[in-house]
XYZ file of N, CA and C in Angstrom:
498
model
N 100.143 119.313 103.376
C 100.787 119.941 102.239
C 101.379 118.885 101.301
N 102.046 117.899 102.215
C 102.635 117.036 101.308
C 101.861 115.927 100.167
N 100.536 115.544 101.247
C 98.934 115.253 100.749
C 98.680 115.694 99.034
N 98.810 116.993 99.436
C 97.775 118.088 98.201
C 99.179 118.254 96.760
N 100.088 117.729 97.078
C 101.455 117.765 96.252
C 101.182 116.356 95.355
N 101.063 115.543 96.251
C 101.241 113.589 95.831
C 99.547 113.991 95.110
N 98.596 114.803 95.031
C 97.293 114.476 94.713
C 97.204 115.196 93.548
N 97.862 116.162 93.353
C 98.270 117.040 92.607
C 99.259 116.024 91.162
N 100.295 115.458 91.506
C 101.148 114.348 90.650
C 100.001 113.618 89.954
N 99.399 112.983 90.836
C 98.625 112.309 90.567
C 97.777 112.554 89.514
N 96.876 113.874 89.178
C 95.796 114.211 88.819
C 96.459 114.630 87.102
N 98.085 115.211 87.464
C 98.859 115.219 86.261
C 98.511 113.636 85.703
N 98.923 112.874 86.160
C 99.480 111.423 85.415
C 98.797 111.651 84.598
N 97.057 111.331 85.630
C 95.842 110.939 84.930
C 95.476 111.504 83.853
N 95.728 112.596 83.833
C 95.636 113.877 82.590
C 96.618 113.597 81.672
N 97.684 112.993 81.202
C 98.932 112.407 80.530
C 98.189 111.334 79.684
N 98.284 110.570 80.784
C 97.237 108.850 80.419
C 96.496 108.787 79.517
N 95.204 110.036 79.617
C 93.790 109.939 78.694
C 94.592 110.140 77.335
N 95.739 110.792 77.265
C 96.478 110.833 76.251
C 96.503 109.669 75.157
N 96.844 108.861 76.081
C 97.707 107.075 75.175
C 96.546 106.289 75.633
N 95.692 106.320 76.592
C 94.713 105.382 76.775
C 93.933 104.696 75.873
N 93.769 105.756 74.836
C 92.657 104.960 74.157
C 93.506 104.297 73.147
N 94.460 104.404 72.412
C 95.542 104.203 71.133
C 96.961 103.915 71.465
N 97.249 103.339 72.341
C 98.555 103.222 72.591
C 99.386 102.788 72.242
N 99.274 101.898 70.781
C 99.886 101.411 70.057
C 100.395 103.024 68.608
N 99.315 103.916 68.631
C 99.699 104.760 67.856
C 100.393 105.743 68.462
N 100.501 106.057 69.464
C 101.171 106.921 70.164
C 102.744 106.260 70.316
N 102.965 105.041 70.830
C 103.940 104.578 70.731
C 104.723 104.846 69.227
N 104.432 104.185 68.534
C 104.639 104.366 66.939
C 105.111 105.770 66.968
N 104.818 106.957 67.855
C 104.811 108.568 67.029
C 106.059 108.666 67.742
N 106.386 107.712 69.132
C 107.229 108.215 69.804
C 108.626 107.273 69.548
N 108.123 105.997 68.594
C 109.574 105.325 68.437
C 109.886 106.187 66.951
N 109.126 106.963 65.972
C 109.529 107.364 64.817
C 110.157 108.722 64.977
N 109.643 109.660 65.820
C 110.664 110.809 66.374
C 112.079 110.122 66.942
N 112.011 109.570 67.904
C 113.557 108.873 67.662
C 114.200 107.969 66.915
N 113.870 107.727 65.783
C 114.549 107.303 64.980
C 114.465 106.047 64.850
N 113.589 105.014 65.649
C 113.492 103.595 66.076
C 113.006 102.957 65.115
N 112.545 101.709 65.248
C 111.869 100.661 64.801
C 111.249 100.590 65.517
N 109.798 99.634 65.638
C 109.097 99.414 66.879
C 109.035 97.909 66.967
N 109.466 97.363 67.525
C 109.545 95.635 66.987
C 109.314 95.059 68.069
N 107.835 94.507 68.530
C 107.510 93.660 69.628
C 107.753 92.403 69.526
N 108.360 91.575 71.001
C 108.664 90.134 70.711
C 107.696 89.320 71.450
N 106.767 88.104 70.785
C 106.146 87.514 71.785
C 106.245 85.951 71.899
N 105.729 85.686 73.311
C 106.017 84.728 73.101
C 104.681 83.716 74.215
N 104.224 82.248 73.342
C 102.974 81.798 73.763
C 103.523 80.526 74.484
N 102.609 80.342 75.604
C 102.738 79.459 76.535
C 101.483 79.051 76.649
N 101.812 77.528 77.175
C 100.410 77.021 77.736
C 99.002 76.347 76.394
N 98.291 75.761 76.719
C 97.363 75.523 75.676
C 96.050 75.136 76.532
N 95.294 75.740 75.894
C 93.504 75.317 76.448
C 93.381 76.610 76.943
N 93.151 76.003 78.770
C 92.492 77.227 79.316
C 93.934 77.799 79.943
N 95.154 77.277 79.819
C 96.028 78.321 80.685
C 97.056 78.870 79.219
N 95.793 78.846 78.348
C 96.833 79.470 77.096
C 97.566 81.053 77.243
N 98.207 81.323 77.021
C 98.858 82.905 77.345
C 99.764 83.319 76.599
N 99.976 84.482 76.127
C 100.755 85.570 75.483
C 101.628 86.161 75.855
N 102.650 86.610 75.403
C 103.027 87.597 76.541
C 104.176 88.072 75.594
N 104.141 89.564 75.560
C 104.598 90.600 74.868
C 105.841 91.578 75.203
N 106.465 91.469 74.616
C 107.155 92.466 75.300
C 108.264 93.794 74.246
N 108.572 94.573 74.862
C 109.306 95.640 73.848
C 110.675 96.475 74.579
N 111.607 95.961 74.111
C 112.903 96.823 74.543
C 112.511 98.507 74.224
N 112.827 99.751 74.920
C 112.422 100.879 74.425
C 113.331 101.625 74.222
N 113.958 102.755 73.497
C 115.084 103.325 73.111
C 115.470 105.045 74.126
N 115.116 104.278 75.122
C 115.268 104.817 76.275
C 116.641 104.008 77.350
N 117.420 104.912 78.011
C 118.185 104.184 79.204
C 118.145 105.206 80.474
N 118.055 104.664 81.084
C 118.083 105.122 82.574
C 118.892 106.172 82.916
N 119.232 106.685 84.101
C 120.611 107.237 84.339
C 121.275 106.130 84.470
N 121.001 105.078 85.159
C 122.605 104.113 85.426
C 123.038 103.729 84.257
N 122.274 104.056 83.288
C 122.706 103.381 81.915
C 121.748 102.287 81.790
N 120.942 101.393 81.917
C 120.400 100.321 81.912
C 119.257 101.101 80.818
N 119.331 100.149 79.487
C 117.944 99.881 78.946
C 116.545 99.592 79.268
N 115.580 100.588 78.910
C 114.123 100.108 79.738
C 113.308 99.472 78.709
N 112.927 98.290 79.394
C 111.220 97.312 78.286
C 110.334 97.548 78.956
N 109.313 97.293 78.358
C 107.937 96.924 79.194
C 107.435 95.529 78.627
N 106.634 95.093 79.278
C 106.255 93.655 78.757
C 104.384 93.626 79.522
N 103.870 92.517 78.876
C 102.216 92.239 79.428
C 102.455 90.583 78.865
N 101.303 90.360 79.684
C 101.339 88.756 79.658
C 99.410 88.351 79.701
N 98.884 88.326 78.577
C 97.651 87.808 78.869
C 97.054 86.533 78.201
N 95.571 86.475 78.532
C 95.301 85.120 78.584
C 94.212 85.256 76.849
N 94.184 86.573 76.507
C 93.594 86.759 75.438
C 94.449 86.531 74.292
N 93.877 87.350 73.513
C 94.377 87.361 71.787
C 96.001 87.902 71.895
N 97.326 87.234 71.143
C 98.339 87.841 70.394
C 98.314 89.538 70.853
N 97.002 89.865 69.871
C 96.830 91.749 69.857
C 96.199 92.194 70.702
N 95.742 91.433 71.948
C 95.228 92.155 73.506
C 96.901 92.255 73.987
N 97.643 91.397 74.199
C 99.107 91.626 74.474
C 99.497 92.665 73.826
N 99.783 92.606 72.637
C 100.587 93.858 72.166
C 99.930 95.086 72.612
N 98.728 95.503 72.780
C 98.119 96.602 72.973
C 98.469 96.980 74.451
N 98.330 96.055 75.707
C 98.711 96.037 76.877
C 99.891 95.644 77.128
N 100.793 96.112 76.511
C 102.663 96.394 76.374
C 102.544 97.209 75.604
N 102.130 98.174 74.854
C 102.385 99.006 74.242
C 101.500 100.211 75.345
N 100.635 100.083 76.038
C 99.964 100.762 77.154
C 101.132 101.053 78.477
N 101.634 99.610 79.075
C 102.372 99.923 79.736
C 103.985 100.367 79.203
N 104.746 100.494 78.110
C 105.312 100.927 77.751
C 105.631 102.751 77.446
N 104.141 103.170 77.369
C 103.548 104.586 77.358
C 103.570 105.111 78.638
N 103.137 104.051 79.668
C 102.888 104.527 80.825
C 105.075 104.883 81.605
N 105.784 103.974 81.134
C 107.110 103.488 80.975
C 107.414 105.087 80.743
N 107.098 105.179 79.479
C 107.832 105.983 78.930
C 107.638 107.970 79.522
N 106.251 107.811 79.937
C 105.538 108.827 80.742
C 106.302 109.329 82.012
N 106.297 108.252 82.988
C 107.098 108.275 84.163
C 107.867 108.439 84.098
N 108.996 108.043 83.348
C 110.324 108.794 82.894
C 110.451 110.313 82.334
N 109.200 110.681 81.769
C 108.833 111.969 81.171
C 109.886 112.319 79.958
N 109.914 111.220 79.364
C 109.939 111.316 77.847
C 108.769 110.990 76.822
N 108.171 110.470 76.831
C 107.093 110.009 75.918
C 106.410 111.476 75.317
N 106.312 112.448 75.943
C 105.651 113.945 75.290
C 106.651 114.968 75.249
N 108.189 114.642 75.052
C 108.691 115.816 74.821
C 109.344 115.829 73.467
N 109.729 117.771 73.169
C 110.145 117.569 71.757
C 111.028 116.790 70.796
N 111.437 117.093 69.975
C 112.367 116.695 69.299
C 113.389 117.321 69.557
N 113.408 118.635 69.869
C 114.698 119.741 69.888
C 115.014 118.780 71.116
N 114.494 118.675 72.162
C 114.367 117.603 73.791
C 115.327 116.702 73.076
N 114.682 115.787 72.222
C 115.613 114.708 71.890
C 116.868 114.641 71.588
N 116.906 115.715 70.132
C 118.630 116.015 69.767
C 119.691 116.171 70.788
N 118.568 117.700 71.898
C 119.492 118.035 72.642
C 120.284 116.927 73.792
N 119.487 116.012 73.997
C 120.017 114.471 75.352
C 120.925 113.993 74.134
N 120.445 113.804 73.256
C 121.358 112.737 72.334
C 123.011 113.549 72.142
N 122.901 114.748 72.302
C 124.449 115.628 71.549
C 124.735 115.220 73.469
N 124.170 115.586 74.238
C 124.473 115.616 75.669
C 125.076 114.065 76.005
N 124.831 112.745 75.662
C 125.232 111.418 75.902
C 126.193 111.502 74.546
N 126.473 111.926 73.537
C 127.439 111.793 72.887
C 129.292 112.821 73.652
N 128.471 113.572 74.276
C 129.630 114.805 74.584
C 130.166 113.758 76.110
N 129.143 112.927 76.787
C 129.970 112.662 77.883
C 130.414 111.118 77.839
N 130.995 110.732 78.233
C 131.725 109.252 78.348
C 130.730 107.947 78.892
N 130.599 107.485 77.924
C 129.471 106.559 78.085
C 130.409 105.455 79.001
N 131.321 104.648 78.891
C 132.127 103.676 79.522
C 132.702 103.917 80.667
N 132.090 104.124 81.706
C 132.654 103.781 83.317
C 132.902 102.685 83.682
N 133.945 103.308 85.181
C 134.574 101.586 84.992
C 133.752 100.861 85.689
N 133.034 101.069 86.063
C 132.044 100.121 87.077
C 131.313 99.159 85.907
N 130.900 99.311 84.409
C 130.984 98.710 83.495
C 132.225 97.744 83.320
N 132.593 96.759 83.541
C 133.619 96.523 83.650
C 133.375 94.924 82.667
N 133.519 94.573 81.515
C 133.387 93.472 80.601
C 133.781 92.511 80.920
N 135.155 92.360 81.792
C 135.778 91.315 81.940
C 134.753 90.761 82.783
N 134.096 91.216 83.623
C 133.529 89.991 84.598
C 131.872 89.675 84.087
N 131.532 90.630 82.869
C 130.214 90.526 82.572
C 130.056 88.669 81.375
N 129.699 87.967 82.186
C 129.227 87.072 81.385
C 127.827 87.258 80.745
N 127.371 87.807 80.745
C 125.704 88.173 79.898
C 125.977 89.080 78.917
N 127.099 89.371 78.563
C 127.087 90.099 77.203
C 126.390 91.591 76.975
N 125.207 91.292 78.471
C 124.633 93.165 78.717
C 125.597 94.417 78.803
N 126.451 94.064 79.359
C 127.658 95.541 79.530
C 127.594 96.122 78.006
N 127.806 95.376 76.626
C 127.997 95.467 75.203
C 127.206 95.650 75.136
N 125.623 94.914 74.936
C 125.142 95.345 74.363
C 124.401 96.946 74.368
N 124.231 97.215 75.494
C 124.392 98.117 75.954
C 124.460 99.442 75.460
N 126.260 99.132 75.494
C 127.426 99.950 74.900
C 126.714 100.234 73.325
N 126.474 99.308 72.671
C 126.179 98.860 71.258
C 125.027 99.835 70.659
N 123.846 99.841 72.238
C 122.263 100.585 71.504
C 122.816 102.086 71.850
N 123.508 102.535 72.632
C 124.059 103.800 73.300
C 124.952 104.297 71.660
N 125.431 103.881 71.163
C 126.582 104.137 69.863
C 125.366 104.109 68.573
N 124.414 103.048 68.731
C 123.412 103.347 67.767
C 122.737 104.383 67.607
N 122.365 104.679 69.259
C 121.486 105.905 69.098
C 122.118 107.452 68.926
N 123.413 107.275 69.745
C 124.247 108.330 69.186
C 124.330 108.910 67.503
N 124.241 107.680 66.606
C 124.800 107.700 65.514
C 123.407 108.526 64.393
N 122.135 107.569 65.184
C 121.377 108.136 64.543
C 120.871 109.101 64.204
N 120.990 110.624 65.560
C 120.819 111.186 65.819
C 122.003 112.373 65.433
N 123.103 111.967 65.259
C 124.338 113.093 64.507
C 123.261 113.929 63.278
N 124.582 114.684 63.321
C 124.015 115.254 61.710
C 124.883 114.542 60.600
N 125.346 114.163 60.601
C 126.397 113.197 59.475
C 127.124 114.236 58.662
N 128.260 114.906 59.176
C 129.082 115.166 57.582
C 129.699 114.106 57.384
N 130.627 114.448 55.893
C 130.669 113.550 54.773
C 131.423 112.275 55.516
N 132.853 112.469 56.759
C 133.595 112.028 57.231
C 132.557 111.066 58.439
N 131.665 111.599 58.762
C 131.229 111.142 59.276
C 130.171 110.032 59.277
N 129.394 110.404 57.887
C 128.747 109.903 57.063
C 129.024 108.323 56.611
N 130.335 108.297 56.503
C 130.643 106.547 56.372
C 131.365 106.199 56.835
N 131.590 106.509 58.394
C 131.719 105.652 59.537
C 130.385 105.769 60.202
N 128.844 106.155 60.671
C 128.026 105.789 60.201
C 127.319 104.717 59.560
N 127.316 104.282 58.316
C 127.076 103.638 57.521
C 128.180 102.482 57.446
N 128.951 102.455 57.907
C 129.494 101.330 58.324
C 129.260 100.511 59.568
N 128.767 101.239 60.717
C 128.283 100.596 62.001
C 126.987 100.927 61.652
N 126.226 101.074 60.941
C 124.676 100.478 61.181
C 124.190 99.486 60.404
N 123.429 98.878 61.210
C 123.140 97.610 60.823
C 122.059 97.159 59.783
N 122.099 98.086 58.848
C 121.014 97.610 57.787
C 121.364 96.727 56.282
């Protein structure tokens, strides 16, 4: 039983997948512009000749339950845009498994009013001992995405526009 359950998951994924498989760079794109994102891959090249390599990677505007920000990254031995395409694949796949990548927008608002209504700062977050500056920044994409996602009245509207960064 438990067999025909795990084969069953499975046969979902695969059926998800054919989704982003072939375009996964455009699918990504549909899913950082419903939330409000940018899509901004960072790469970076190592090596020269034959151990030349790429390697790609993308913070996603997604966090975990513990709170932790999720990336995906690829590392190949091809072109710049074989990387980006294979980080933007496994980023889909990222974003799948989490089972956000295909849900609505109403989906979206509704998590976003839901992480604004509850207390993002536990103390197990605790700054004083964070030397990596992650606890903030953190804090920082959590208040961004909150912000983006309000409806802005007027009061609200430029405090807003005062914490975003454009």
């Amino acid at each position: 039983m438990a067999y025909a359950h795990a084969q069953q998951d499975s046969d979902d994924f695969q059926d998800r997948e054919e989704k982003y498989r072939d375009d996964p760079l455009k699918v990504l794109k549909r899913f950082f512009d419903s939330e409000g994102f940018d899509m901004e891959f960072v790469y970076e090249e190592s090596g020269a000749g034959h151990t030349h390599k790429w390697m790609c990677s993308i913070e996603l505007p997604v966090d975990t339950a513990a709170g932790q920000s999720l990336s995906a990254s690829a590392t190949t031995s091809g072109s710049k845009k074989d990387a980006q395409t294979l980080c933007a694949l496994n980023a889909c796949r990222t974003l799948d498994m989490h089972g956000v990548l295909f849900r609505s927008a109403n989906e979206a608002r509704k998590k976003a009013k839901n992480l604004a209504d509850n207390d993002f700062y536990d103390s197990d977050e605790d700054t004083y001992l964070d030397r990596t500056g992650q606890i903030e920044k953190n804090r920082e994409n959590r208040r961004l995405r909150a912000l983006v996602s309000c409806s802005c009245s007027f009061c609200c509207y430029i405090f807003c526009k005062a914490l975003t960064p454009f």
